[in-house]
PDB file of C-alpha atoms in Angstrom:
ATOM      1  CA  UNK A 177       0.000   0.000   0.000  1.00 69.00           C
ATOM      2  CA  UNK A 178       1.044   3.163  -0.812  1.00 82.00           C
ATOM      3  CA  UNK A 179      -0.733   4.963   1.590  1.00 94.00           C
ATOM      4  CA  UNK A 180      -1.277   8.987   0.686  1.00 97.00           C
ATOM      5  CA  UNK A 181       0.181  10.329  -2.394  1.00 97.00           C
ATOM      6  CA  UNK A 182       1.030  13.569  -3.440  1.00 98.00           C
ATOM      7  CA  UNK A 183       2.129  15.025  -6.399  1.00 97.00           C
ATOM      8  CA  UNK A 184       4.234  17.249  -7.454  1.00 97.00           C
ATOM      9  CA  UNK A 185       6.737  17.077  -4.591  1.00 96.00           C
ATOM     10  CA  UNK A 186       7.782  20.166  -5.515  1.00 96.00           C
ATOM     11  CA  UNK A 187       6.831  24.031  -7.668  1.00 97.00           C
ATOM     12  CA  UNK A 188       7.593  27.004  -8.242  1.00 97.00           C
ATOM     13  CA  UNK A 189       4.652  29.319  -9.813  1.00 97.00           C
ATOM     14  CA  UNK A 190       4.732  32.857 -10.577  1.00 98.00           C
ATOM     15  CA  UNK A 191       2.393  35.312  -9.013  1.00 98.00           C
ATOM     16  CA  UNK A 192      -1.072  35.127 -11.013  1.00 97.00           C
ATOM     17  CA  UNK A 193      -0.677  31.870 -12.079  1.00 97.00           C
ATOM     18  CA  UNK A 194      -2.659  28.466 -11.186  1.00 97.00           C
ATOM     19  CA  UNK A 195      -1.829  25.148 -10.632  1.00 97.00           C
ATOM     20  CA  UNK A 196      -3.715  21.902  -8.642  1.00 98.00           C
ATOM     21  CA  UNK A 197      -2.141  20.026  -6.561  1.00 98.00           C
ATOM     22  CA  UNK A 198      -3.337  16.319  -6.348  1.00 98.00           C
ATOM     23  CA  UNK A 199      -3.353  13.767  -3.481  1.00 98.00           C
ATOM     24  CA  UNK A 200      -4.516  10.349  -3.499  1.00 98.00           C
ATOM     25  CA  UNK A 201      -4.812   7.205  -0.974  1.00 97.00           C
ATOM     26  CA  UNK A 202      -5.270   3.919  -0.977  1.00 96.00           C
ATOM     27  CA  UNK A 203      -6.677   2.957   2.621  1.00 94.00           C
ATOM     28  CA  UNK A 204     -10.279   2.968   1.264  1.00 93.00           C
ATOM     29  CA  UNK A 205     -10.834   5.991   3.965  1.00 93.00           C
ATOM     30  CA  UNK A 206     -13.655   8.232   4.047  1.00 92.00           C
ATOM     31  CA  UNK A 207     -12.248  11.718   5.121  1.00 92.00           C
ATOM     32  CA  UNK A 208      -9.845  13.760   2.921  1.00 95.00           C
ATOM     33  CA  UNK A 209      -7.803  17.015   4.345  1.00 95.00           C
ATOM     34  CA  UNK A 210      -5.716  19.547   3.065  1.00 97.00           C
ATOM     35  CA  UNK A 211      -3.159  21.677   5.294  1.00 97.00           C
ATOM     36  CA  UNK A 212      -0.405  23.762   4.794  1.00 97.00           C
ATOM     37  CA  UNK A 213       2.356  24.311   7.397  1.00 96.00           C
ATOM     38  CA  UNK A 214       4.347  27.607   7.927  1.00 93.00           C
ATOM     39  CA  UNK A 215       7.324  27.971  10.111  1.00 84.00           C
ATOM     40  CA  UNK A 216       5.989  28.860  13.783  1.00 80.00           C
ATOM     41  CA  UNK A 217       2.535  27.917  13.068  1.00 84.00           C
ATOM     42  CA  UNK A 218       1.621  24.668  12.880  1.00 88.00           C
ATOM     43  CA  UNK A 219      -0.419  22.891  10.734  1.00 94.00           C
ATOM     44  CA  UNK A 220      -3.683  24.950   9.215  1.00 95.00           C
ATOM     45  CA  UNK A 221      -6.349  23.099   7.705  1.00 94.00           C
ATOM     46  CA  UNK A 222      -7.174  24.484   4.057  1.00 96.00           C
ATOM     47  CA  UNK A 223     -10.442  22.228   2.898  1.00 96.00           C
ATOM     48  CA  UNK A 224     -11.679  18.859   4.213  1.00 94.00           C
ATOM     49  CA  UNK A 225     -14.044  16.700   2.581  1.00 94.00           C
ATOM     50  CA  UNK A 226     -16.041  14.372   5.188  1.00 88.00           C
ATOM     51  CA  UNK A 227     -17.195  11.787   2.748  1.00 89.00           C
ATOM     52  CA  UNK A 228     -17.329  11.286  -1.288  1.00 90.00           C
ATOM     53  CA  UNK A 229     -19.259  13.925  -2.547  1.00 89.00           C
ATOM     54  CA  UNK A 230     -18.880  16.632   0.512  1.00 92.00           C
ATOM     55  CA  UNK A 231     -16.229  19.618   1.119  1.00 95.00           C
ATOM     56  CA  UNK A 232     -16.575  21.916   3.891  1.00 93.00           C
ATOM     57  CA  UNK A 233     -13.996  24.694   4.574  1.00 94.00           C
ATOM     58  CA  UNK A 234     -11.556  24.996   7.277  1.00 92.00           C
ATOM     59  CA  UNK A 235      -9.468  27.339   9.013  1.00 91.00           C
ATOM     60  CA  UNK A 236      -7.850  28.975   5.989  1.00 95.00           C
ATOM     61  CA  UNK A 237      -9.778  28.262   2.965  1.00 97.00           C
ATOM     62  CA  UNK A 238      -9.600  31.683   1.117  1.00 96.00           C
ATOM     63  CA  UNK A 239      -7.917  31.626  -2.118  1.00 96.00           C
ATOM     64  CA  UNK A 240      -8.530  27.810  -2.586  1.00 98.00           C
ATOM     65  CA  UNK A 241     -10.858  25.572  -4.054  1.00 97.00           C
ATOM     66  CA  UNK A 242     -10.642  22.116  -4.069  1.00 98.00           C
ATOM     67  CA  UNK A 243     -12.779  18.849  -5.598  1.00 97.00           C
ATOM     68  CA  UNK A 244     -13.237  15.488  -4.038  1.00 96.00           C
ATOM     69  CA  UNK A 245     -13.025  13.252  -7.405  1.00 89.00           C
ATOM     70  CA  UNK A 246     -13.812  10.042  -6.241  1.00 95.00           C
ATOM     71  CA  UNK A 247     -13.351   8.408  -2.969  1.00 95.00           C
ATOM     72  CA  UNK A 248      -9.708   7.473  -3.366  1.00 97.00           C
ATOM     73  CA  UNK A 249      -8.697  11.700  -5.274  1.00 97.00           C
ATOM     74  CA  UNK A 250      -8.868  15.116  -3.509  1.00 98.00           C
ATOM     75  CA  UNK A 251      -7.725  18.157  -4.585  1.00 98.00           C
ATOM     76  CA  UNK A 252      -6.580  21.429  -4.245  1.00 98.00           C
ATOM     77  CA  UNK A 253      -6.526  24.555  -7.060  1.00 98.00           C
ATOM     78  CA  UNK A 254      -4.469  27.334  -6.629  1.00 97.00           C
ATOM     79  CA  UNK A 255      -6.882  29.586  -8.604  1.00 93.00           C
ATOM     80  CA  UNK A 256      -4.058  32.785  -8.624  1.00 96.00           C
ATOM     81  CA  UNK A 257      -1.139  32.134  -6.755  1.00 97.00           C
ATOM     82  CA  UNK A 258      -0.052  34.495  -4.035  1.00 97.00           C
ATOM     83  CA  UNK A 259       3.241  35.078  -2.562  1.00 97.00           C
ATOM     84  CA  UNK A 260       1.737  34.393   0.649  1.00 96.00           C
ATOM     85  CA  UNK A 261       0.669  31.088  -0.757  1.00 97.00           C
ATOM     86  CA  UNK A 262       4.169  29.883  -0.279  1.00 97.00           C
ATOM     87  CA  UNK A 263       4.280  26.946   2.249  1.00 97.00           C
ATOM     88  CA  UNK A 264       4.130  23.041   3.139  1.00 97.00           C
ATOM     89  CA  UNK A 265       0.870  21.557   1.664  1.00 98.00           C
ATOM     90  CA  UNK A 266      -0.196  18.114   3.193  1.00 98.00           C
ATOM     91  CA  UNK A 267      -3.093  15.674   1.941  1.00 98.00           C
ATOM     92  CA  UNK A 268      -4.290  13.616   4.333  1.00 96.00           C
ATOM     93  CA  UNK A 269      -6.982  10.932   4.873  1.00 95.00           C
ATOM     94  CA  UNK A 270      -8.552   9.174   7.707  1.00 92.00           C
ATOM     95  CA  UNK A 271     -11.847   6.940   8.591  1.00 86.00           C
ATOM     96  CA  UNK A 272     -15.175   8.826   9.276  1.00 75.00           C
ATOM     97  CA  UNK A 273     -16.941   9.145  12.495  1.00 69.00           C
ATOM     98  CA  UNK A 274     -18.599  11.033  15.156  1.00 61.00           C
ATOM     99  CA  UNK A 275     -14.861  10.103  17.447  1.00 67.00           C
ATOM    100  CA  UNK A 276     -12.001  11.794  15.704  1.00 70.00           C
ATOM    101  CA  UNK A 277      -9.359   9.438  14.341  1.00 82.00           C
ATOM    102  CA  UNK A 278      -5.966   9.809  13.363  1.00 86.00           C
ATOM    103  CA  UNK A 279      -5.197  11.018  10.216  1.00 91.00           C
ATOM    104  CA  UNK A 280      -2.600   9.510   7.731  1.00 94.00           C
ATOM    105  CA  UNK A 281      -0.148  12.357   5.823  1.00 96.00           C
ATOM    106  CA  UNK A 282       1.214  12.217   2.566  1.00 97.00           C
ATOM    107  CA  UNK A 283       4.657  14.045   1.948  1.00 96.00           C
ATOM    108  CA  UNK A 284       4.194  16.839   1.018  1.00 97.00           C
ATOM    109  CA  UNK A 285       4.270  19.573  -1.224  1.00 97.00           C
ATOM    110  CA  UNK A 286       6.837  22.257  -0.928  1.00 97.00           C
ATOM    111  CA  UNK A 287       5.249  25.303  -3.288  1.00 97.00           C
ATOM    112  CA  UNK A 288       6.866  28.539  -3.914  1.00 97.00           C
ATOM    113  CA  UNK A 289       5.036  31.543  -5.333  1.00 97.00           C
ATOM    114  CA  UNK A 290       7.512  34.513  -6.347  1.00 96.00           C
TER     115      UNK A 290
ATOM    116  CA  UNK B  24      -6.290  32.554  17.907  1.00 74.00           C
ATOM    117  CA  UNK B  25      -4.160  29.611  18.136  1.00 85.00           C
ATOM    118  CA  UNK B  26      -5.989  27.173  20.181  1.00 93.00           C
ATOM    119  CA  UNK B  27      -3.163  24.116  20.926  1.00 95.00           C
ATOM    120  CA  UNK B  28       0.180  25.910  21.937  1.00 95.00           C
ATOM    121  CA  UNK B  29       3.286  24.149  22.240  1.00 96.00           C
ATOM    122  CA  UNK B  30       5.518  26.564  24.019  1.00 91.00           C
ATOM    123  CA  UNK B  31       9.228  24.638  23.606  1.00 94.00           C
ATOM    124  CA  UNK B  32      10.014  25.405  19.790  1.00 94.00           C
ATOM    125  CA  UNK B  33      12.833  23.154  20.781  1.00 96.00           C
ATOM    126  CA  UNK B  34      14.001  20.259  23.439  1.00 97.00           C
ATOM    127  CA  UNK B  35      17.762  19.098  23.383  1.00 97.00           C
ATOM    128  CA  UNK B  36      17.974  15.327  25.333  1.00 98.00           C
ATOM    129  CA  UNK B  37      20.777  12.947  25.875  1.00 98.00           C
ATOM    130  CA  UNK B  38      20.455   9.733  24.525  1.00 98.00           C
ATOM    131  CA  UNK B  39      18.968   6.846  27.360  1.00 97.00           C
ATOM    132  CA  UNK B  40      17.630   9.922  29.193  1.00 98.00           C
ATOM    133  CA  UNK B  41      13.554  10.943  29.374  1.00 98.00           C
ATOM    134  CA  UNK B  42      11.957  13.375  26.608  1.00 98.00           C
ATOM    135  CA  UNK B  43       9.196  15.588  28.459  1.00 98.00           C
ATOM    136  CA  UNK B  44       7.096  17.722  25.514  1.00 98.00           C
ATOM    137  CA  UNK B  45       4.687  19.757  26.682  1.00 98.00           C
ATOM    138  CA  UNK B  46       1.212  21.355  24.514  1.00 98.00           C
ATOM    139  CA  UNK B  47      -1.403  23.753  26.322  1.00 98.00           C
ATOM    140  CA  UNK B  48      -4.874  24.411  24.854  1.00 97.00           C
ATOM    141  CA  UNK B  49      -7.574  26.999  25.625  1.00 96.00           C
ATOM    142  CA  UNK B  50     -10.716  25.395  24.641  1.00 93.00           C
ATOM    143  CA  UNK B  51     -12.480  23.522  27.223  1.00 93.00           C
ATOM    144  CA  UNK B  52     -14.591  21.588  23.899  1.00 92.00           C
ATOM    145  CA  UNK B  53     -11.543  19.543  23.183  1.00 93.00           C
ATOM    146  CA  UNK B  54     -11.632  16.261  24.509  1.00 90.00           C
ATOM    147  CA  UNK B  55      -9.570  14.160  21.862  1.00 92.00           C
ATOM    148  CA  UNK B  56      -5.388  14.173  21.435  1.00 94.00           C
ATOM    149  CA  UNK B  57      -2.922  13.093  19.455  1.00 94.00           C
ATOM    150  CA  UNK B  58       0.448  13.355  19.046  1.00 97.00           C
ATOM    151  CA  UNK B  59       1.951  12.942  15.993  1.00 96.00           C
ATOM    152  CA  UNK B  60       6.217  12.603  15.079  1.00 97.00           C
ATOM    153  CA  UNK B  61       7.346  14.122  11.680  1.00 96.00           C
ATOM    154  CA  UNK B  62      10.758  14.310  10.051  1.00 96.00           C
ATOM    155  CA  UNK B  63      12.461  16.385   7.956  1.00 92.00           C
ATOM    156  CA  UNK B  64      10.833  16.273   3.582  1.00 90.00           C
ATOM    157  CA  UNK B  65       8.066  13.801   5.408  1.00 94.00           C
ATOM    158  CA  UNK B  66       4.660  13.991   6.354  1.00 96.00           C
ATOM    159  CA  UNK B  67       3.576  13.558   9.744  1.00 96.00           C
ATOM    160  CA  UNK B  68       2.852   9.730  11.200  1.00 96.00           C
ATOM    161  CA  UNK B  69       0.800   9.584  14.130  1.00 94.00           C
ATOM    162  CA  UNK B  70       2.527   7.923  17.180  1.00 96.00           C
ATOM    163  CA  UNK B  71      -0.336   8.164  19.944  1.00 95.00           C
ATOM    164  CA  UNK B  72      -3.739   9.732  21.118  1.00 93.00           C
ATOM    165  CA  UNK B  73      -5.608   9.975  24.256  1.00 94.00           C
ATOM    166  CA  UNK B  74      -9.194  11.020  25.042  1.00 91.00           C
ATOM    167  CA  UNK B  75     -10.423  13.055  27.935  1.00 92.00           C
ATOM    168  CA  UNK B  76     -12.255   9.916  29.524  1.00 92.00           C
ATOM    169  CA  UNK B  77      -8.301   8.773  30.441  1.00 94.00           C
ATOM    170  CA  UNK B  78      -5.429  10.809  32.291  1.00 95.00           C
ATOM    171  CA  UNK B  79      -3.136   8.374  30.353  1.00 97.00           C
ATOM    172  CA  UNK B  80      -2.124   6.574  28.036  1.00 96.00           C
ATOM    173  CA  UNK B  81       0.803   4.052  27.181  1.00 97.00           C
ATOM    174  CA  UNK B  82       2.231   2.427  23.916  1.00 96.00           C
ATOM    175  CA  UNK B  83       5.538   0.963  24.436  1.00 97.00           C
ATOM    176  CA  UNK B  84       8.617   4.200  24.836  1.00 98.00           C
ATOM    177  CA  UNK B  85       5.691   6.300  25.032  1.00 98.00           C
ATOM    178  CA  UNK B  86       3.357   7.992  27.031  1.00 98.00           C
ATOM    179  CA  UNK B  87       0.616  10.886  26.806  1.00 98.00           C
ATOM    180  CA  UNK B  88      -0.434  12.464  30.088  1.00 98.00           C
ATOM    181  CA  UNK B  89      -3.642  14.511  30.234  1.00 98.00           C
ATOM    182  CA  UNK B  90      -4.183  17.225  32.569  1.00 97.00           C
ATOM    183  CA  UNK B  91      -7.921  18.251  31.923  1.00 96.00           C
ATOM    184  CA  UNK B  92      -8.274  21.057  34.674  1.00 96.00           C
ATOM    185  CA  UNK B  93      -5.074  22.303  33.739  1.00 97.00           C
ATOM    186  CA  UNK B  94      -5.986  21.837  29.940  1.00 97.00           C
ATOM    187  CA  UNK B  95      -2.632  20.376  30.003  1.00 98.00           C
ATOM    188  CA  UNK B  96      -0.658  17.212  28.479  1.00 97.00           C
ATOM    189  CA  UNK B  97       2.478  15.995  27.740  1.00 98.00           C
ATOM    190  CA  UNK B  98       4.462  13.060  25.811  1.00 98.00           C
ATOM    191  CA  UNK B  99       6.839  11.099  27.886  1.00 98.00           C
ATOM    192  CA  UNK B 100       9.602   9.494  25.424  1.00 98.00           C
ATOM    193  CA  UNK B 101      11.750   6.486  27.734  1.00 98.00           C
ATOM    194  CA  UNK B 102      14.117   6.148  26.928  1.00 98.00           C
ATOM    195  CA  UNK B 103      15.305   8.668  24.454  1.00 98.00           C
ATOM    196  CA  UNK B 104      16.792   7.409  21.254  1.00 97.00           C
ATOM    197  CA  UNK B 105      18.327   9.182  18.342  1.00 96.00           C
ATOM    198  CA  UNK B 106      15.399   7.798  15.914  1.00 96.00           C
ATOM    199  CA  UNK B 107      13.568  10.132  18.019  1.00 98.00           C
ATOM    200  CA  UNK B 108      14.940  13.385  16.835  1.00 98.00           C
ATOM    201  CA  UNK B 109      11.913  14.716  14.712  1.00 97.00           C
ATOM    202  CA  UNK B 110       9.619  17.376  15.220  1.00 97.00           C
ATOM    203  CA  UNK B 111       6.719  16.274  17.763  1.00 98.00           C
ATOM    204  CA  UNK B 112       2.965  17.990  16.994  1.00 97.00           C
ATOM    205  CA  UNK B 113      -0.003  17.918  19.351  1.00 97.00           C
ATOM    206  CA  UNK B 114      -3.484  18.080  18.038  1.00 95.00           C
ATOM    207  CA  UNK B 115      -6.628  18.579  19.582  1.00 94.00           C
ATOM    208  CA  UNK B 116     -10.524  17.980  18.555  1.00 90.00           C
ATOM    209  CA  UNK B 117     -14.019  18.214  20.177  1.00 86.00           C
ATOM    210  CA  UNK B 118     -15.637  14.617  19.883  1.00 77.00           C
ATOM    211  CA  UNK B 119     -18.121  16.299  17.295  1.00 75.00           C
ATOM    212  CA  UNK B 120     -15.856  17.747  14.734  1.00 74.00           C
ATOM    213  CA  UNK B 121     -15.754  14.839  12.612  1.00 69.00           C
ATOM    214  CA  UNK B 122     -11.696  15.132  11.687  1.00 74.00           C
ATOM    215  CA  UNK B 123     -11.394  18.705  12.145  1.00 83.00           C
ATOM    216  CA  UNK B 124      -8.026  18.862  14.494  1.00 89.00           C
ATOM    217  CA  UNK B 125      -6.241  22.255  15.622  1.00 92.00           C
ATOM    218  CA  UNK B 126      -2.245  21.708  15.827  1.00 94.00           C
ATOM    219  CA  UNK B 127       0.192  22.885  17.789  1.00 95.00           C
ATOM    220  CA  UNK B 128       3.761  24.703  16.380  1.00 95.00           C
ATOM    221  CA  UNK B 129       5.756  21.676  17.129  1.00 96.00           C
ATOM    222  CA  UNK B 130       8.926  20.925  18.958  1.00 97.00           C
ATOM    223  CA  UNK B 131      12.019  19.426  17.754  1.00 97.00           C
ATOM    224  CA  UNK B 132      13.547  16.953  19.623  1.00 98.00           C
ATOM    225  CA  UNK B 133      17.171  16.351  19.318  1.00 98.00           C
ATOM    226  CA  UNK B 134      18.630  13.262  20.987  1.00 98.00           C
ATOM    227  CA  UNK B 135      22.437  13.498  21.605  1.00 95.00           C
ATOM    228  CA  UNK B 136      25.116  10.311  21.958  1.00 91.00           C
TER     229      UNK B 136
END
């Protein structure tokens, strides 16, 4: 199993531009996230999808959109990339329920908007 | 308003010796923790949670503490070993949220010979 997949590892994007960043898993779970990390701040969630079919925002959802493709794809456009878009992006994906459970992380995608 | 604080950016340990980490939170809904390990160019893994019906919770090297008056807990890593130097997150999550955790900053943990 491969787990969570992310692709690309790594971009660079110029200010204005777009891109979509894709993350896929293979655990036959439910729930989808998307976070980005920034130094001294943790991990924010972007977008989360409870279940095929369902996105809900999270903490810092503005100048994202994202689409839950199947049960297996989410993910996440960059509609026009902002310098303050630059961070850590990680998928992740865990089982559904009323008790949280732990949530499996892909690698990561380190995106730089100049 | 960051909700889960971890207030060590960074811990320094000898090898053999005990790793205390330490994460504060400020909103009495939480009632479900985890802690999770990640290294450098890697995601996150989760290494162990604890809900607020337990004041602890073991799983080999280590062990969560829960403090719920003091809105309080730790990670208790015995002994220290240098596959342990990572950074160390705590998240935190109301029963209902269905997934949605708050994070801490992390700490990095660096085990010395």
């Amino acid at each position: 199993n491969a787990g969570v997949t992310q692709t690309p590892k790594f971009q660079v994007l110029k200010t204005g531009q777009s891109m979509t960043l894709q993350c896929a898993q293979d655990m036959n779970h439910n729930s989808m996230y998307w976070y980005r990390q920034d130094p001294g701040m943790g991990l924010r969630l972007i977008y989360y999808s409870a279940s095929e079919g369902t996105t809900d925002k999270g903490e810092v959802p503005n100048g994202y959109n994202v689409s839950r493709l199947n049960k297996r794809e989410f993910s996440l456009r960059l509609e026009s990339a902002a310098p303050s878009q630059t961070s850590v992006y990680f998928c992740a994906s865990s089982e559904w329920g009323r008790t949280p459970y732990e949530q499996y992380f892909g690698p990561g995608t380190r995106l730089t908007v100049t | 308003d960051q909700q889960v604080k971890q207030n060590s950016p960074s811990l320094s340990v000898q090898e053999g010796r005990i790793s205390i980490l330490n994460c504060d939170y400020t909103n009495s809904m939480f009632d479900y923790f985890l802690w999770y390990k990640k290294y450098p160019a890697e995601g996150p893994t989760f290494l162990i949670s604890i809900s607020s019906i337990k004041d602890k919770n073991e799983d080999g090297r280590f062990t969560v503490f829960l403090n719920k008056s003091a809105k309080h807990l730790s990670l208790h890593i015995v002994p220290s070993q240098p596959g342990d130097s990572a950074v160390y997150f705590c998240a935190a999550s109301p029963t209902d949220s269905w997934g949605k955790f708050q994070f801490g900053a992390g700490t990095q943990v660096v085990v010395t010979p």
